[in-house]
Coordinates of C-alpha atoms in Angstrom, one line a residue:
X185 CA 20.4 61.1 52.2
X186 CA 22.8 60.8 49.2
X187 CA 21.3 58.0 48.1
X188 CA 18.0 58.1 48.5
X189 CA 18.1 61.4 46.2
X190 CA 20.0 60.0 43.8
X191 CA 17.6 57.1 43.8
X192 CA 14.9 59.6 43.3
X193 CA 16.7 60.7 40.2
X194 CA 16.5 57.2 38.0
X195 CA 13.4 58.1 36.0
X196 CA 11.0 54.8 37.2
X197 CA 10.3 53.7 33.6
X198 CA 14.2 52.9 33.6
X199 CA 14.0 51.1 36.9
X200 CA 11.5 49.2 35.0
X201 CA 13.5 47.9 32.7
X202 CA 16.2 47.0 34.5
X203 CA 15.5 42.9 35.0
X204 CA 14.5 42.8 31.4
X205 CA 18.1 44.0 30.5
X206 CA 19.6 41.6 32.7
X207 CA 17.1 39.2 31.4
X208 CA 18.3 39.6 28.0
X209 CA 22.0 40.0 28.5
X210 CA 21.9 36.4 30.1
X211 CA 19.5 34.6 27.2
X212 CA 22.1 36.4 24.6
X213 CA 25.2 34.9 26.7
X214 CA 23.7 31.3 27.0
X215 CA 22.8 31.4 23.5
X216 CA 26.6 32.3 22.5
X217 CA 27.9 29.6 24.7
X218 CA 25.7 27.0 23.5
X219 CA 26.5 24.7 26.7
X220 CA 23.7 22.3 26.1
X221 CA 24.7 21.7 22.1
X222 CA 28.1 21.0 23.3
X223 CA 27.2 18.3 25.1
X224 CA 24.5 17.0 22.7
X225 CA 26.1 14.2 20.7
X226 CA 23.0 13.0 18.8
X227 CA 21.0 13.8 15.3
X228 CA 19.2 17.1 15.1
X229 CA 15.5 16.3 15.7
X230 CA 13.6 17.9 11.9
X231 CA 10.2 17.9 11.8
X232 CA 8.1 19.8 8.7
X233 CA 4.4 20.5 9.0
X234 CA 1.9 21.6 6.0
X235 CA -0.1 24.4 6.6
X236 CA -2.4 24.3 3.1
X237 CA -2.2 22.5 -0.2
X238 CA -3.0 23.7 -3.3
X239 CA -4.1 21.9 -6.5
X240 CA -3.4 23.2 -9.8
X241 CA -3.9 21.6 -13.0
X242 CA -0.3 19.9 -13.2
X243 CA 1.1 21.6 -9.9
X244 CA 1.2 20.7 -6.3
X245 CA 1.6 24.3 -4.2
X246 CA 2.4 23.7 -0.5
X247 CA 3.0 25.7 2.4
X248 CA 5.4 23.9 4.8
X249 CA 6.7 25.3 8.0
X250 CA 9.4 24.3 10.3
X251 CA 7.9 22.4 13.0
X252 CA 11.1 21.8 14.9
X253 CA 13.4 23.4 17.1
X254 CA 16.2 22.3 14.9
X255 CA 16.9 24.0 11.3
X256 CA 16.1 21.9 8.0
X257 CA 17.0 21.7 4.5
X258 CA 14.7 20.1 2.3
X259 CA 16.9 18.5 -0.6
X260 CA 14.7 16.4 -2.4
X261 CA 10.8 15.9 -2.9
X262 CA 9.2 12.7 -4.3
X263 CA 5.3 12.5 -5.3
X264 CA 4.2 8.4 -5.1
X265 CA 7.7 7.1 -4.3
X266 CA 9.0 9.1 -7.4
X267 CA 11.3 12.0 -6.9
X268 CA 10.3 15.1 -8.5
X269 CA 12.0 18.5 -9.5
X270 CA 10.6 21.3 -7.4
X271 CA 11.2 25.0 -6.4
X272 CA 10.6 26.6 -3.4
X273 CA 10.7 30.3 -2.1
X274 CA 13.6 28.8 0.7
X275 CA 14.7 25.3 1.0
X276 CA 16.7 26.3 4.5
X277 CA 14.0 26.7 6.7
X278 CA 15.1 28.2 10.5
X279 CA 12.7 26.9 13.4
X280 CA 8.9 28.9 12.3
X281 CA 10.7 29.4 9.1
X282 CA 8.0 29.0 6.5
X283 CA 8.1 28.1 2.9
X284 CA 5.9 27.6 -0.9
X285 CA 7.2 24.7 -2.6
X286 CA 5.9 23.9 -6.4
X287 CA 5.8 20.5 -7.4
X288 CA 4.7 20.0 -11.4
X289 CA 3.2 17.1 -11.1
X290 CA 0.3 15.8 -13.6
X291 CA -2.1 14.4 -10.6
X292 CA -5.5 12.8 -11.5
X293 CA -8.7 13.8 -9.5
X294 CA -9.7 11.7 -6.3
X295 CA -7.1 9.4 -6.3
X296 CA -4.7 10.1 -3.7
X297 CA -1.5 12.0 -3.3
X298 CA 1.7 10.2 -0.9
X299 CA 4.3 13.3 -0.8
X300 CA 7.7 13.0 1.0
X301 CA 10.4 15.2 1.6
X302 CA 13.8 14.3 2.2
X303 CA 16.6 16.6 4.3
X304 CA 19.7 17.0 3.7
X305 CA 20.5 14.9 6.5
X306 CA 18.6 11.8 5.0
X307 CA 15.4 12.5 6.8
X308 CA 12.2 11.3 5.1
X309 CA 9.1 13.6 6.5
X310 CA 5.8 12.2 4.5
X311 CA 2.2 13.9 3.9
X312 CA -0.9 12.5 2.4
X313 CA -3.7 14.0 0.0
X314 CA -6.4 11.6 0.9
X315 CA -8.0 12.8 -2.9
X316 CA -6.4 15.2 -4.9
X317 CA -9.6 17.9 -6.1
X318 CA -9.3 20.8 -8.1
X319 CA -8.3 23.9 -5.4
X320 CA -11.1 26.8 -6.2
X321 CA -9.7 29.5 -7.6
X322 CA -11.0 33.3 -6.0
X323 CA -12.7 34.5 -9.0
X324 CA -16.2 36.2 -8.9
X325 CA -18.1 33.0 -9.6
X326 CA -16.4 30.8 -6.3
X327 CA -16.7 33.7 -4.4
X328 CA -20.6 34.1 -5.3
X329 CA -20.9 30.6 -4.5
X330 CA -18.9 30.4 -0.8
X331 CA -20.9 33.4 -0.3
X332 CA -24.2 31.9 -1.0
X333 CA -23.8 28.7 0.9
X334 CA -23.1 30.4 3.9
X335 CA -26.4 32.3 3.6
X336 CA -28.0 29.2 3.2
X337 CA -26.8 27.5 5.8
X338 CA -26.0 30.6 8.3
X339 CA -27.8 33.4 7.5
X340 CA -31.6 32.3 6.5
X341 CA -32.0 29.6 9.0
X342 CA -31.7 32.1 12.2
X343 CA -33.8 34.8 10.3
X344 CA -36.3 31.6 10.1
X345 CA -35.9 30.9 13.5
X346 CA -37.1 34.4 15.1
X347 CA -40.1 34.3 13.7
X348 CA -40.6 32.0 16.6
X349 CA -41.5 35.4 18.7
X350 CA -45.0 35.8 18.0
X351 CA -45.6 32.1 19.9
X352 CA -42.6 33.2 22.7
X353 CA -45.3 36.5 23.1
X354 CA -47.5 34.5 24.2
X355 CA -46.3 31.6 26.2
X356 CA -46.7 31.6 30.0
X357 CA -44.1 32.4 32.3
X358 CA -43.6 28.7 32.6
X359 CA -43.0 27.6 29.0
X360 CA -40.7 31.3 28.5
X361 CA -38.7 29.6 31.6
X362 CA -38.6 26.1 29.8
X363 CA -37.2 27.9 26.1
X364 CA -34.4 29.9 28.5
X365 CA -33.6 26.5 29.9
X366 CA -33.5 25.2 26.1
X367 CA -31.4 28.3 24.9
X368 CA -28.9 27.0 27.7
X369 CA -28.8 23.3 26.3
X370 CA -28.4 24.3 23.3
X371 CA -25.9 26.7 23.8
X372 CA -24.0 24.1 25.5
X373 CA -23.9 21.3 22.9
X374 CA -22.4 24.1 20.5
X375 CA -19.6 24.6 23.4
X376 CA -19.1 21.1 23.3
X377 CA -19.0 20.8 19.8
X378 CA -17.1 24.3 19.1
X379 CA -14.4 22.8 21.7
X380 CA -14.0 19.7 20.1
X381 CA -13.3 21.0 16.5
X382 CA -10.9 23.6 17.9
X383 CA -8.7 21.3 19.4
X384 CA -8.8 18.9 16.3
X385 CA -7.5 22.0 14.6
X386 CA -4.9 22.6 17.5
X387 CA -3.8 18.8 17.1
X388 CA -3.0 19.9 13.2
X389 CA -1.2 23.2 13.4
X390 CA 2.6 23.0 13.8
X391 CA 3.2 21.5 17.1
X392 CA 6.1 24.3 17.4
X393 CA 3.0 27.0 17.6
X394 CA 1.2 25.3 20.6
X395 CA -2.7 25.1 19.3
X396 CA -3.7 24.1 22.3
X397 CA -2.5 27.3 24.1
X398 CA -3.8 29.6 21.4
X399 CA -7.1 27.8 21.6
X400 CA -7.1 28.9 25.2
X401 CA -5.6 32.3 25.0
X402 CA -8.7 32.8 22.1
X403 CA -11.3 31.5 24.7
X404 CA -10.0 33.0 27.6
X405 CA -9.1 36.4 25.8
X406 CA -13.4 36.5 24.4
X407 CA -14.6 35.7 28.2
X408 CA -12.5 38.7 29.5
X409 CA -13.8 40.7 26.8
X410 CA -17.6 39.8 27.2
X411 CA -17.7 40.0 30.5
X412 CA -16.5 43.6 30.5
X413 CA -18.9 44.6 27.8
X414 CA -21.6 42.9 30.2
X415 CA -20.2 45.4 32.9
X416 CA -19.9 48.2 30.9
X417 CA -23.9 47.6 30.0
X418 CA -24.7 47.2 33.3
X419 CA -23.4 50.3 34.5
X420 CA -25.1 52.4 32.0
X421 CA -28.6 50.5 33.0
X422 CA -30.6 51.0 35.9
X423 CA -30.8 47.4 36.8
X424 CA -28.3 44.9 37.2
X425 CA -29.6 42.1 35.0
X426 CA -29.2 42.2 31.6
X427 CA -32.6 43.4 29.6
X428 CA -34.3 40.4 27.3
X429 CA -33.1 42.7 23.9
X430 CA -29.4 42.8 25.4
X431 CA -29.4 39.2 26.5
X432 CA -30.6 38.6 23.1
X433 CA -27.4 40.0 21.4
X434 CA -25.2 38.2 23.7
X435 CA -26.9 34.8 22.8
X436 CA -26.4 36.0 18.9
X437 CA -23.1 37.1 19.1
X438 CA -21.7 34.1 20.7
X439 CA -23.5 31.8 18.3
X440 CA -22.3 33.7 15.7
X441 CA -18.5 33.4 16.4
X442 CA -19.6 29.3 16.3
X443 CA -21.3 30.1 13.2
X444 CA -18.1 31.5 11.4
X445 CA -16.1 28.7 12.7
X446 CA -18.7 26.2 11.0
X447 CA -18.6 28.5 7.7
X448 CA -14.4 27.8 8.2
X449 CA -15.0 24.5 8.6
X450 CA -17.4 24.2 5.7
X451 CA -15.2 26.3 3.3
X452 CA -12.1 24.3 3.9
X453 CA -13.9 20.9 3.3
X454 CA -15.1 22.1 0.0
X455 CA -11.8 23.8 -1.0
X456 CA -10.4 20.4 -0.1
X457 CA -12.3 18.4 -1.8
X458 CA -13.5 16.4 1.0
X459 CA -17.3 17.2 0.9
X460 CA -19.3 17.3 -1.8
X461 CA -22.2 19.3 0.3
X462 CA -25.6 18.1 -1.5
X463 CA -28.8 19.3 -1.3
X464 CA -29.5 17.1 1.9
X465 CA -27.0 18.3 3.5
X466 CA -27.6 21.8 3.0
X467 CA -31.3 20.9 4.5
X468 CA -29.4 19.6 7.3
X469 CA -27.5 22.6 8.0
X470 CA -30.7 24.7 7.9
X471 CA -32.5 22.8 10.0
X472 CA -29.7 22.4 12.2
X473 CA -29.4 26.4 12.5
X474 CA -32.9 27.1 12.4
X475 CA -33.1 26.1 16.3
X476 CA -30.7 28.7 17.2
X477 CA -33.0 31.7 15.9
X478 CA -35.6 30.1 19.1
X479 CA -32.5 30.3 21.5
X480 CA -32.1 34.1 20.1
X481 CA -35.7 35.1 20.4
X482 CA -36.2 32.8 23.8
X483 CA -35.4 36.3 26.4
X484 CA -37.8 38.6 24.2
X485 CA -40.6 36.7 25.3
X486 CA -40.6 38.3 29.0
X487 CA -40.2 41.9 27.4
X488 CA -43.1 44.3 28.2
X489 CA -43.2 45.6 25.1
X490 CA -41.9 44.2 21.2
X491 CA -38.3 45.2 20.1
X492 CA -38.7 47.3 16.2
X493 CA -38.3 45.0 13.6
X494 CA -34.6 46.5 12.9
X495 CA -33.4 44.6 16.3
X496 CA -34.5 41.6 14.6
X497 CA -32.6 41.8 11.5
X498 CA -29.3 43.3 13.3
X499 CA -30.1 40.0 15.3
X500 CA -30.3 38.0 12.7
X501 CA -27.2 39.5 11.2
X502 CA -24.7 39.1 13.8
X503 CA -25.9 35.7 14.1
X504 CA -26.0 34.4 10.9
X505 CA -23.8 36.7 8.5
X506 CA -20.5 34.9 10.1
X507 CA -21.4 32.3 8.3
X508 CA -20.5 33.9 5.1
X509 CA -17.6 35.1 5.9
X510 CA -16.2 31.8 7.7
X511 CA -17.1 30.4 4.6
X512 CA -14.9 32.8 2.4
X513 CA -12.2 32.4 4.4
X514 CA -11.9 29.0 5.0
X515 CA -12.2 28.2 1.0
X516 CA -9.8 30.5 0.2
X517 CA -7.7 31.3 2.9
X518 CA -8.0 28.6 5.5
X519 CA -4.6 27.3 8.1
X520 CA -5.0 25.5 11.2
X521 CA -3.3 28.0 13.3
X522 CA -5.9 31.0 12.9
X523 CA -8.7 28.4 12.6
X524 CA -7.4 27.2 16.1
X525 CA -7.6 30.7 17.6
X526 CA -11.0 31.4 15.8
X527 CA -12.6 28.3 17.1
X528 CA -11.4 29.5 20.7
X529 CA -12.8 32.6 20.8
X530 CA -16.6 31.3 19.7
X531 CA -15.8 28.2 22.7
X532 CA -15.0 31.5 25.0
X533 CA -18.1 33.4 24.2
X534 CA -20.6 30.9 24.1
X535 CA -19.5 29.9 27.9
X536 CA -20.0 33.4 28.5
X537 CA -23.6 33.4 27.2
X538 CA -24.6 30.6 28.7
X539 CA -23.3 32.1 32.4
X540 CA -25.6 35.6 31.1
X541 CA -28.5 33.3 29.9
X542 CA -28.0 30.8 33.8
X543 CA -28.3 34.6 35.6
X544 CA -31.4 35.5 33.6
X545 CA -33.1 33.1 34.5
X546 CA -36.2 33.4 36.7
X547 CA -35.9 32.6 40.3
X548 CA -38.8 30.3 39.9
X549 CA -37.0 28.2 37.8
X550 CA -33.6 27.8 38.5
X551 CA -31.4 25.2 36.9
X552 CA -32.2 22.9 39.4
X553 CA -36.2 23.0 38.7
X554 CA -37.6 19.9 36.9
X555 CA -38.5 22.9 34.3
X556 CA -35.4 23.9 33.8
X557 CA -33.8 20.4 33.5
X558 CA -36.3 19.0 31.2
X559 CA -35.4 22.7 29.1
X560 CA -31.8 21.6 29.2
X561 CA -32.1 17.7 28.2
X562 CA -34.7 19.3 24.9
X563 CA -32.2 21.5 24.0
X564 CA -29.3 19.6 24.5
X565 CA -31.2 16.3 22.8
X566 CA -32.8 18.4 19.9
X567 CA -29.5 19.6 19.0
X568 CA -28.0 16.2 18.8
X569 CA -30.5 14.6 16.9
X570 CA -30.4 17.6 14.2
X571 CA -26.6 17.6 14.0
X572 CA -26.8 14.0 12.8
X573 CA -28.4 15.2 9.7
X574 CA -24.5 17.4 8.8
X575 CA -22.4 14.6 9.8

C-alpha cells in the first residue's frame, strides 16, 4: 500500500520524463568517453557545401556550411588555381557550422569561376560557377521586375484559363466527366514533375541536412494537413463529397504551392545567371499555365448554379499569385534546403488533390472508363507537349 501511494504521488509529467533523462545522461557520458574516436586512427573526413553565391562587381560572397560530421578550418582560398586573400565571418566551422566568405576578385561576365578551398589539414574542397553574372541587387527596380514575371507567367495565365467556364456550363455530363479525368492527368504530370525538381534540390543541399527526408517530412506534413481541412469541411457540410466550389480551391491551392516552387525555380535561374528568360519563353510559361485555370474551373461545371465572380478571382489568386512570391524569393533569397522543403509540400498537396478530384468523380465514369482514361492520357499528354515549350 506504501508504495502504490507513494507512486501516486510522482506528478505523471515527471514520470514522463524519466527515459529522456536517462536518455540524455547516457548520450552526454558516451560523448565524454569518446570510445569510437579512440579507436579511430584515420584522417577526419571534411566536407564543405555552398549554399548561395553572390556576384559583386570585384567580389565573390559565398555561403559555405559544414557538410561533415568532422570540424573544418578553411585556411586558404584560390579562384582559377590562384590563391586569393579572403575574410570570412568564421574560418572554424563545427559540423552545420555555417559561414560568409568574401573573395575580391575582379571576375569577368560568363566565363566561368573554378573556386577551391583548402583546410588546414591539406584538404582541397572545389566549386564551380559555370558563368559568373552580375547577382541582382533587391532594389525597387529587380523587385518590380521578379514581381512582374511571375504575374506573367503565374498569375495571368490561370485567370486566362477560367474563363473556360462558360463552355464547362455547358458541356454534357460526359465531356464535364472527360475535363475531371483531364484535371487528374494533369494534376499528375505536375506531381511528377514537382517530385523530380525537389529531389534535384535535395541532391544539392548539404548532405549533413538530409534533403531527401525534408522533402518527405514537407510532403507528408501538407497530406496530413489537407486531408484534415477536407474533414473539417466535410463535417460542417451536409454531404460527404466535397461541393464543385470546394473541390475547386483544393485543385488551386495545390497547383499553387507547384506554382511557387516554379517562381523559386525561375527566380534562382535568373539570379544565377543561368536563363536569360526571352520573350518565347515567357509564351511558353503562359501557355504552359494557361491549362491549369481548365483543371480549376473543370468541378464548376456540375454546379447547379454559377459561383460570384469574387470565387473566381480568390481562385485565381491562390493559384496564380505564388508565383510572384516564389519568384521573389528565389532571386533574392533562394538555398536548396528550404527550396527542398517547399518543393515537398506542393508534391504532398497535389497528391492530395488528385485523391479529392479521383473521389469526385462520377460513378459513371470511374478511372477505369474509356472516358476517364482517354481524360487522363489528354491531360497528361497536353501537359507534356506544352512543357517542352519552358525547357
Amino acid at each position: 500500500m506504501a508504495t502504490a501511494t507513494s507512486t501516486r504521488r510522482i506528478p505523471n509529467w515527471l514520470s514522463a520524463l524519466a527515459p529522456v533523462a536517462v536518455i540524455a545522461v547516457l548520450v552526454a557520458v558516451f560523448l565524454v568517453l569518446d570510445p569510437i574516436g579512440k579507436l579511430r586512427h584515420t584522417p577526419p573526413v571534411e566536407s564543405l557545401a555552398v549554399e548561395r553565391t553572390t556576384l559583386k562587381i570585384d567580389l565573390i560572397q559565398l555561403q559555405v556550411r559544414n557538410d561533415g560530421n568532422d570540424p573544418v578550418t578553411i585556411a586558404q582560398v584560390l579562384v582559377n588555381d590562384a590563391y586569393r586573400p579572403f575574410t570570412a565571418t568564421d574560418t572554424k566551422l563545427a559540423r552545420l557550422g555555417k559561414t560568409t566568405i568574401d573573395i575580391p576578385y575582379p571576375w569577368e561576365e560568363g566565363l566561368p569561376l573554378r573556386i577551391a578551398f583548402l583546410t588546414d589539414t591539406g584538404l582541397r574542397i572545389e566549386h564551380e560557377i559555370e558563368a559568373a553574372s552580375l547577382t541582382p541587387e533587391p532594389d525597387a527596380s529587380t523587385f518590380a521586375i521578379y514581381g512582374l514575371l511571375g504575374v506573367y507567367i503565374g498569375l495571368i495565365p490561370i485567370v486566362v484559363g477560367l474563363l473556360w467556364f462558360p463552355a464547362l456550363r455547358r458541356a454534357s455530363a460526359k465531356w464535364l466527366a472527360f475535363f475531371l479525368a483531364f484535371t487528374i492527368g494533369l494534376l499528375a504530370f505536375l506531381l511528377i514533375d514537382t517530385v523530380s525538381e525537389g529531389l534535384d534540390l535535395a541532391a544539392a543541399t548539404p548532405s549533413v541536412l538530409n534533403g531527401t527526408a525534408l522533402f518527405g517530412i514537407g510532403a507528408l506534413a501538407a497530406v496530413v494537413a489537407l486531408v484534415a481541412l477536407g474533414d473539417y469541411m466535410g463535417s460542417r457540410g451536409s454531404s460527404k463529397t466535397m461541393s464543385g466550389l470546394t473541390l475547386a480551391y483544393f485543385i488551386a491551392s495545390g497547383i499553387g504551392l507547384h506554382n511557387l516552387g516554379e517562381g523559386l525555380a525561375v527566380g534562382a535561374a535568373l539570379a544565377a545567371g543561368e536563363a536569360a528568360l526571352g520573350a518565347f519563353l515567357v509564351l511558353g510559361f503562359m501557355l504552359h499555365n494557361t491549362t491549369e485555370g481548365l483543371a480549376i474551373v473543370a468541378p464548376l461545371g456540375r454546379e447547379q448554379t454559377r459561383p460570384p465572380l469574387k470565387h473566381f478571382l480568390g481562385l485565381g489568386v491562390v493559384a496564380g499569385l505564388p508565383t510572384v512570391f516564389g519568384a521573389w524569393a528565389g532571386g533574392f533569397a533562394f538555398t536548396p534546403l528550404w527550396a527542398t522543403l517547399a518543393f515537398g509540400v506542393a508534391a504532398g498537396a497535389i497528391a492530395e488533390v488528385i485523391w479529392a478530384v479521383s473521389k469526385g468523380m462520377p460513378r459513371s465514369a470511374r478511372l477505369t472508363s474509356p472516358v476517364a482514361a482517354a481524360g487522363i492520357v489528354t491531360g497528361l499528354a497536353f501537359m507534356y507537349a506544352t512543357s517542352l515549350f519552358t525547357a
